[in-house]
Coordinates of C-alpha atoms and ligand atoms in Angstrom, one line a residue:
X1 CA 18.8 151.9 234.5
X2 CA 15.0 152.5 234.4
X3 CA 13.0 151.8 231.4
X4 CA 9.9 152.6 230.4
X5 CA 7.9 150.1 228.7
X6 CA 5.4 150.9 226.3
X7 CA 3.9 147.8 224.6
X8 CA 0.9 149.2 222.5
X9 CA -1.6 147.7 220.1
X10 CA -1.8 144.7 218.4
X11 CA 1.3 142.6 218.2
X12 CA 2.8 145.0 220.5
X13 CA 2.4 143.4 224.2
X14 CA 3.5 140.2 222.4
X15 CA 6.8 141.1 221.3
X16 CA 8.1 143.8 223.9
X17 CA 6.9 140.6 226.7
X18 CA 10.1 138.7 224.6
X19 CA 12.0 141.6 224.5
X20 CA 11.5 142.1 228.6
X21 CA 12.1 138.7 228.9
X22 CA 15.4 138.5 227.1
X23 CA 16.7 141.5 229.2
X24 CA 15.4 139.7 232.3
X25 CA 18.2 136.6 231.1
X26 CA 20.9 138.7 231.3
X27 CA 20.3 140.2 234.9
X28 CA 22.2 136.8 236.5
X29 CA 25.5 138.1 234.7
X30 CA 24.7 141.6 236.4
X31 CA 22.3 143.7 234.0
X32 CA 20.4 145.7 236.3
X33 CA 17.5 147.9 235.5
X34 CA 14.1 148.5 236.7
X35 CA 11.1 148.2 234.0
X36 CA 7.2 150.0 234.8
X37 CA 4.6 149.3 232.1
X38 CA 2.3 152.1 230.2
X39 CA -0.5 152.8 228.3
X40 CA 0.5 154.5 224.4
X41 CA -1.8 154.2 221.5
X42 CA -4.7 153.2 220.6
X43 CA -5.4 150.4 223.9
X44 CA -4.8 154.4 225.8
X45 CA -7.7 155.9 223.8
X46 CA -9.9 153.4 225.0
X47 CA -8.8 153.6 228.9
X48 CA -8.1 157.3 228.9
X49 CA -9.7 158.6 225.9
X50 CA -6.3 159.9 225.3
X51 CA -3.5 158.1 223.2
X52 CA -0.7 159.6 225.3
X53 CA -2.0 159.4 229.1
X54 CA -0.4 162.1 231.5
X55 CA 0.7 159.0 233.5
X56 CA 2.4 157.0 230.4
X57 CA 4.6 160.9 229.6
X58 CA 5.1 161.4 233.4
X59 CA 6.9 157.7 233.5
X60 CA 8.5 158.2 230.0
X61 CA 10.0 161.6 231.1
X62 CA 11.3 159.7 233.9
X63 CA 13.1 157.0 232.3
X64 CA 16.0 157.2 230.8
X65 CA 14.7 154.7 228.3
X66 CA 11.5 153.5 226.1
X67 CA 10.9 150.1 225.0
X68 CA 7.7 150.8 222.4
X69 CA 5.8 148.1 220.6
X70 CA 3.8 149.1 218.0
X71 CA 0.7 151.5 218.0
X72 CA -2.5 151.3 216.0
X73 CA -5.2 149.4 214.4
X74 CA -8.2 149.5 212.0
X75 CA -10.8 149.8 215.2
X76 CA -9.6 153.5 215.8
X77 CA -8.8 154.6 212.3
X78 CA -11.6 156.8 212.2
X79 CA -11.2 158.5 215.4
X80 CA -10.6 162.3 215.1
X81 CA -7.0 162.8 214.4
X82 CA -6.4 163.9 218.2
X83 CA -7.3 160.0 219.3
X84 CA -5.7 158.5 216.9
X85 CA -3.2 156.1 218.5
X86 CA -0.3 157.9 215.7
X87 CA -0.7 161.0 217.8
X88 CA 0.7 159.5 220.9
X89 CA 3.5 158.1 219.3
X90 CA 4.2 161.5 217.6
X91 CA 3.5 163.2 220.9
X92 CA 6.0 161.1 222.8
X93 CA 8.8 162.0 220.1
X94 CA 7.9 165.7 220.4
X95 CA 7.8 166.1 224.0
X96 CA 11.1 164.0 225.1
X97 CA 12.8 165.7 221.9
X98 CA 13.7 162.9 220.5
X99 CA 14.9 163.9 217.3
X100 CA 17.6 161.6 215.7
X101 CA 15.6 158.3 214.4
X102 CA 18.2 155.4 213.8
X103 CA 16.5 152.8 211.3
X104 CA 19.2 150.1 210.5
X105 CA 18.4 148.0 206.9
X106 CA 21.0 144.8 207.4
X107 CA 20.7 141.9 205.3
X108 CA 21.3 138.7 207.5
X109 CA 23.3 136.0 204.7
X110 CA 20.5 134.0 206.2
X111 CA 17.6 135.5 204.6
X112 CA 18.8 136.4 201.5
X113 CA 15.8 134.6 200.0
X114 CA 13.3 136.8 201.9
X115 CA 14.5 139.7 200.1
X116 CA 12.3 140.4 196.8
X117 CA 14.9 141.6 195.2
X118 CA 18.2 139.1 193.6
X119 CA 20.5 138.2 196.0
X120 CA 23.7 139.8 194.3
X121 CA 22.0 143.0 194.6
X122 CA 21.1 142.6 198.2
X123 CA 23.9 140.0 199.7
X124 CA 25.6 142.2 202.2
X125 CA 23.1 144.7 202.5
X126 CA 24.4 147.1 205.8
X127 CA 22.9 151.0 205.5
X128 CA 21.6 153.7 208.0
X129 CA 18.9 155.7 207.7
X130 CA 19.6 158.9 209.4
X131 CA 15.6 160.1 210.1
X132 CA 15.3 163.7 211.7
X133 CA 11.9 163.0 213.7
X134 CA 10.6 166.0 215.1
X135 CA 10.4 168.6 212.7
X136 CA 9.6 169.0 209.3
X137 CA 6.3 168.9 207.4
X138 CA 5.0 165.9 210.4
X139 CA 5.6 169.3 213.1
X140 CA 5.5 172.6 211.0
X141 CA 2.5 175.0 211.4
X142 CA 0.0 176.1 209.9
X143 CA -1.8 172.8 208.9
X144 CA -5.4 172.0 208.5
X145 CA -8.5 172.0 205.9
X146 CA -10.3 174.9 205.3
X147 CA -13.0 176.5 203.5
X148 CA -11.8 178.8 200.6
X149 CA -13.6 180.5 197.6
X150 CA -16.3 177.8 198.2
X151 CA -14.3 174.6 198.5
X152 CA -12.2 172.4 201.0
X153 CA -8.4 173.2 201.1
X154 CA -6.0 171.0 203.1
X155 CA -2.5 172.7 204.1
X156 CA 0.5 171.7 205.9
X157 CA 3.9 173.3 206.1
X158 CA 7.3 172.1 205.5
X159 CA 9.6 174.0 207.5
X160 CA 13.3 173.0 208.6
X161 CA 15.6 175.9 211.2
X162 CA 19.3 175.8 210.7
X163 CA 19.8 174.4 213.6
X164 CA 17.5 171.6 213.3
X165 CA 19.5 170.6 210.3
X166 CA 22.9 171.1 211.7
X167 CA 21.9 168.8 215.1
X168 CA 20.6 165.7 212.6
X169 CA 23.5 166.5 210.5
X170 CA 26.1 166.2 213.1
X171 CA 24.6 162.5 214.3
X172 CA 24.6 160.9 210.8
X173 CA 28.4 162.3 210.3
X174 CA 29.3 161.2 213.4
X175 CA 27.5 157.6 212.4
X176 CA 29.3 157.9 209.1
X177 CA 32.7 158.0 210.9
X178 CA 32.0 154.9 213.3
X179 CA 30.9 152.7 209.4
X180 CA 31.8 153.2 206.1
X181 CA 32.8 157.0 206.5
X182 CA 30.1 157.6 203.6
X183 CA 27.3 159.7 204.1
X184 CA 24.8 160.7 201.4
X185 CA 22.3 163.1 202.3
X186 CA 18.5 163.3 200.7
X187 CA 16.8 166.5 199.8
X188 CA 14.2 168.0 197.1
X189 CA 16.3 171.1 197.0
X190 CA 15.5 171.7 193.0
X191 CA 11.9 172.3 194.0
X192 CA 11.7 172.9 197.5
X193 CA 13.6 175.8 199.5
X194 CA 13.4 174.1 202.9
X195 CA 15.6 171.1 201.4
X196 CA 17.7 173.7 199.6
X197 CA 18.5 175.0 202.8
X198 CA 19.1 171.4 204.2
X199 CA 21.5 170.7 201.4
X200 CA 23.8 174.4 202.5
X201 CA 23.8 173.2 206.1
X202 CA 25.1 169.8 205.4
X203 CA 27.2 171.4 202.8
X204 CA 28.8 174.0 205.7
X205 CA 28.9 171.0 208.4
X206 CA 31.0 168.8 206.3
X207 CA 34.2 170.9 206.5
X208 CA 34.2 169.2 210.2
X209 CA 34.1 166.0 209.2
X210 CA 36.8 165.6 206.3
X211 CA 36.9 162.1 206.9
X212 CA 33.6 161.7 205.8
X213 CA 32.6 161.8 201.9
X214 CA 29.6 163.7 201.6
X215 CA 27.0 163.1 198.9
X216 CA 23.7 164.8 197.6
X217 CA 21.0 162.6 196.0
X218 CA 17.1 164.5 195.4
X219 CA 14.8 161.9 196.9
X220 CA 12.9 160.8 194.1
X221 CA 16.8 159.3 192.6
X222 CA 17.2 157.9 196.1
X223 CA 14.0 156.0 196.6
X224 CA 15.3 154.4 192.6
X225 CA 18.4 153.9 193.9
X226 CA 17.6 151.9 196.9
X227 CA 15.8 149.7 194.2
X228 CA 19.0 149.6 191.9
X229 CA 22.0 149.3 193.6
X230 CA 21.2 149.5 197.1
X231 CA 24.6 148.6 198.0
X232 CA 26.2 151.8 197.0
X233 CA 24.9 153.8 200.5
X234 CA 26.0 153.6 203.9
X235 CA 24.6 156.4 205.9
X236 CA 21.9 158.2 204.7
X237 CA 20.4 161.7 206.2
X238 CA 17.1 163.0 205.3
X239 CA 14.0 164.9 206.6
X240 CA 10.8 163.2 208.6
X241 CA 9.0 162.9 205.7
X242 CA 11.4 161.6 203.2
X243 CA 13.1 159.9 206.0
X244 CA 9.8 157.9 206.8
X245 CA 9.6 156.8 203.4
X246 CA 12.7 155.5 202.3
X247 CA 13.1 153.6 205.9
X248 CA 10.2 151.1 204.9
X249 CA 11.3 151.1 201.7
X250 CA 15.0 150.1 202.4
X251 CA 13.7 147.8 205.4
X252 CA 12.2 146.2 202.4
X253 CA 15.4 145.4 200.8
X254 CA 16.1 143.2 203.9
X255 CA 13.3 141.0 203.4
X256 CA 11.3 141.0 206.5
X257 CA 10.6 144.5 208.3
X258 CA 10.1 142.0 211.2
X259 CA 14.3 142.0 211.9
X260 CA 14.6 145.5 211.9
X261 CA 15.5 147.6 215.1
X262 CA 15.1 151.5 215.7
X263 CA 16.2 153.9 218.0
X264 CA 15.2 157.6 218.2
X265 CA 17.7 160.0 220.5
X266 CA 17.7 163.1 221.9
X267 CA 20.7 165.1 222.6
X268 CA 22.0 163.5 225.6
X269 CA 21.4 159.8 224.3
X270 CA 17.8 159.5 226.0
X271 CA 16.0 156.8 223.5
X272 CA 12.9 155.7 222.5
X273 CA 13.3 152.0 221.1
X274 CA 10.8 150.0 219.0
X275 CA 10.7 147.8 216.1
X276 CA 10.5 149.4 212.6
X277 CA 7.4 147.5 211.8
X278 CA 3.9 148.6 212.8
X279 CA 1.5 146.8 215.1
X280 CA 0.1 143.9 212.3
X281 CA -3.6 143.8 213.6
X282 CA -3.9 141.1 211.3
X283 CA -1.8 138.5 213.3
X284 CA -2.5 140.2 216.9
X285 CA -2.9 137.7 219.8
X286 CA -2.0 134.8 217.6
X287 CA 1.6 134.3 219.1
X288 CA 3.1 133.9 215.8
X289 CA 4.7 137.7 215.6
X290 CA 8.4 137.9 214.9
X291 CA 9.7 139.1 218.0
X292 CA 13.0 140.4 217.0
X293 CA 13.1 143.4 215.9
X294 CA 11.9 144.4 219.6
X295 CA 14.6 142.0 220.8
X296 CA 17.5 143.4 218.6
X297 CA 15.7 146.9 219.6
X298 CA 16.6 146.3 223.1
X299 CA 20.1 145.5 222.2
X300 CA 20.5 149.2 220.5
X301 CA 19.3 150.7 224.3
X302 CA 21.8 148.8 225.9
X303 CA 24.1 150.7 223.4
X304 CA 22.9 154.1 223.1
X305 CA 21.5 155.0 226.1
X306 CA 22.8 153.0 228.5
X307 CA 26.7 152.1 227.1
X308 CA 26.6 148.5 227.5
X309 CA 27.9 147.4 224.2
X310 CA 29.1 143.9 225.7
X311 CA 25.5 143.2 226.4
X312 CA 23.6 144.5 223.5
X313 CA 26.8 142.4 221.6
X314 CA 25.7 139.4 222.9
X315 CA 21.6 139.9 222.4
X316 CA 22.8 140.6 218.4
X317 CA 24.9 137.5 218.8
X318 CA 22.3 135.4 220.2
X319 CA 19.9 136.0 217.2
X320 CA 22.7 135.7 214.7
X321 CA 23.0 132.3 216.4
X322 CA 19.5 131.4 216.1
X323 CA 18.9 132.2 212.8
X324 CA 21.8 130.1 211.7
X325 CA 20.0 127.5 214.1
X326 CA 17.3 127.9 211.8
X327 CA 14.6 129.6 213.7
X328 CA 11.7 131.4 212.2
X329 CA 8.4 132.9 212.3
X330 CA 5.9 132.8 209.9
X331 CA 7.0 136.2 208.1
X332 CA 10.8 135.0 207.8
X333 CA 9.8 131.2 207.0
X334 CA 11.1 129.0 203.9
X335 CA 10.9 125.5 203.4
X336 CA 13.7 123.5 205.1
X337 CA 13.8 125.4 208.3
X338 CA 12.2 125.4 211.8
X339 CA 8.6 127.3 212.2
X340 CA 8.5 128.6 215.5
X341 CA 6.2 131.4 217.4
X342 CA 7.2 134.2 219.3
X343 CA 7.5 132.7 222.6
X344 CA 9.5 130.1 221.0
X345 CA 11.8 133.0 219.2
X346 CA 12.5 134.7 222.5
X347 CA 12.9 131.0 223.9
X348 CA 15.7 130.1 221.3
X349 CA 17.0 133.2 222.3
X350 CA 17.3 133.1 225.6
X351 CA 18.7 130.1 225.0
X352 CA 21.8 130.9 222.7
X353 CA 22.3 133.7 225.6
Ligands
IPM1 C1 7.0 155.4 211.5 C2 5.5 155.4 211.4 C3 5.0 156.7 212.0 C4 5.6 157.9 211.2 C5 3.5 156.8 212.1 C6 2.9 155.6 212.8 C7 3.0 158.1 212.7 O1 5.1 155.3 210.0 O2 7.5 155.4 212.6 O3 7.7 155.4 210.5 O4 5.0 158.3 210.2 O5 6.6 158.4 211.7
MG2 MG1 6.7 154.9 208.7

């Protein structure tokens, strides 16, 4: 098992250095793997001038895993768009074709509280976002700013191939059929024809999957709807756009993006794994980041890419336990429980390992 470890910007080095550490634990009881550390983002920019090194894609093309941090921060925000530390994360998707995005929104009964929203609409809280990552508006060509009849116009194009749909289509009905067997797909199709032809494809694909009910939702019902009755989804399937919209905002619904895993396959399982949250400048080098959604993140390798659901079992497990213990960071604290810092998090883990 080799992985690839890209820590990043800002809270990043913090958390995937629990994450590692976690993974190191669990080598005594025979998980073995090698890990080599890169540069990605915006700490690449200022070594390389670059925010995805040749070296960094030469050891991520070689792995058959990536741990990722978090990229970005306000000192390289007005790079040009090339340097910007975004650009290597999207560039690292695009080249190792990773094009199925896995963003799990679960409610732990622990913190409830943490949500925003009332508990009874919340409590029990278990969807998939289904995020197609490679295409789509993010990808699609033409796009810039040009001059026209004397003034600035800014372009990009949204632009979905049938078989772009019908790959992303077959992983969230196959997801479907491992949960709840309920898969609602979002689309714009009333105003836009690449979504109408998103909503056909799924349409056609579904006569493979009878197990699986099928539903249509335009997105601007679905972002309400995650709002309203959140409960009534179980997979979802959507575009890169759409998809990265509705992820925060269902991550949301959980109360801390701080829990929250991802993992973004290609064909043959190959993953990218990083926490849904971004990089929080704000809190950088303070060790009081919440490392587990990079922990739980390493738990969903050890599934997808490398088939060791007893392991990645007992990482989820061991954070169930903690939480229960009362462990939390600053993002996830409430009166009445136990303040702790990341080291401490990945500690406690360990620990209930
Ligand atoms: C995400 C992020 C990225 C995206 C950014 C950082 C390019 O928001 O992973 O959701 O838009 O895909
Ligand atoms: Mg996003």
């Amino acid at each position: 098992m080799k992985i690839c470890v890209l820590p990043g910007d800002g809270i990043g080095p913090e958390i995937t250095e629990q994450a590692l550490r976690v993974l190191e634990a669990l080598r005594s009881d025979g998980l073995d793997f090698t890990a080599e550390t890169a540069l990605i983002g915006g700490c690449a920019v200022d070594a390389t001038g670059t925010p995805y090194p040749e070296v960094t894609s030469t050891l991520a093309r070689e792995a058959d895993a990536i741990l990722l941090g978090a990229v970005g921060g306000p000192q390289w925000d007005n790079l040009p768009r090339e340097q910007r530390p975004e650009r290597g994360l999207l560039a690292i998707r695009k080249e190792l074709n990773l094009f199925a995005n896995l963003r799990p929104a679960i409610l732990y009964p622990e913190l409830a509280n943490a949500s925003t929203l009332k508990p009874e609409i919340v409590a029990g809280l278990d969807i998939l976002i289904v995020r197609e990552l490679t295409g789509d508006i993010y990808f699609g060509q033409p796009r810039g700013i040009r001059e026209e009849g004397g003034e600035r116009v800014g372009f990009n194009t949204m632009v979905y191939s049938e078989s772009e749909i019908r790959r992303i289509g077959k992983v969230a009905f196959e997801a479907a059929r491992k949960r709840g067997k309920k898969l609602c797909s979002v689309d714009k199709m009333n105003v836009l024809e690449s979504t109408q032809l998103w909503r056909d494809v799924m349409i056609e694909l579904s006569a493979d999957y009878p197990d699986v009910e099928l539903s249509h939702m335009l997105v601007d019902n679905a972002a309400m709807q995650l709002v309203r009755a959140p409960k009534q989804f179980d997979v979802m399937v959507t575009g890169n756009m759409f998809g990265d919209i509705l992820s925060d905002e269902a991550s949301m619904l959980t109360g801390s993006i701080g829990m929250l895993p991802s993992a973004s396959l290609d064909a043959n399982n190959k993953g990218l794994y990083e926490p849904s949250h971004g990089s929080a400048p704000d809190i950088a080098g303070k060790g009081v980041a919440n490392p587990l959604a990079t922990i739980l993140s390493a738990a969903m390798m050890l599934r997808y890419t490398f088939n060791q659901e007893g392991f990645a079992a007992r990482i989820e497990n061991a954070v169930k336990k903690v939480l229960a213990a009362g462990y939390r960071t600053g993002d996830i604290y409430e009166p009445g429980t136990r303040r702790v810092g990341t080291k401490e998090m990945g500690d406690a883990v360990i620990a209930a390992l």
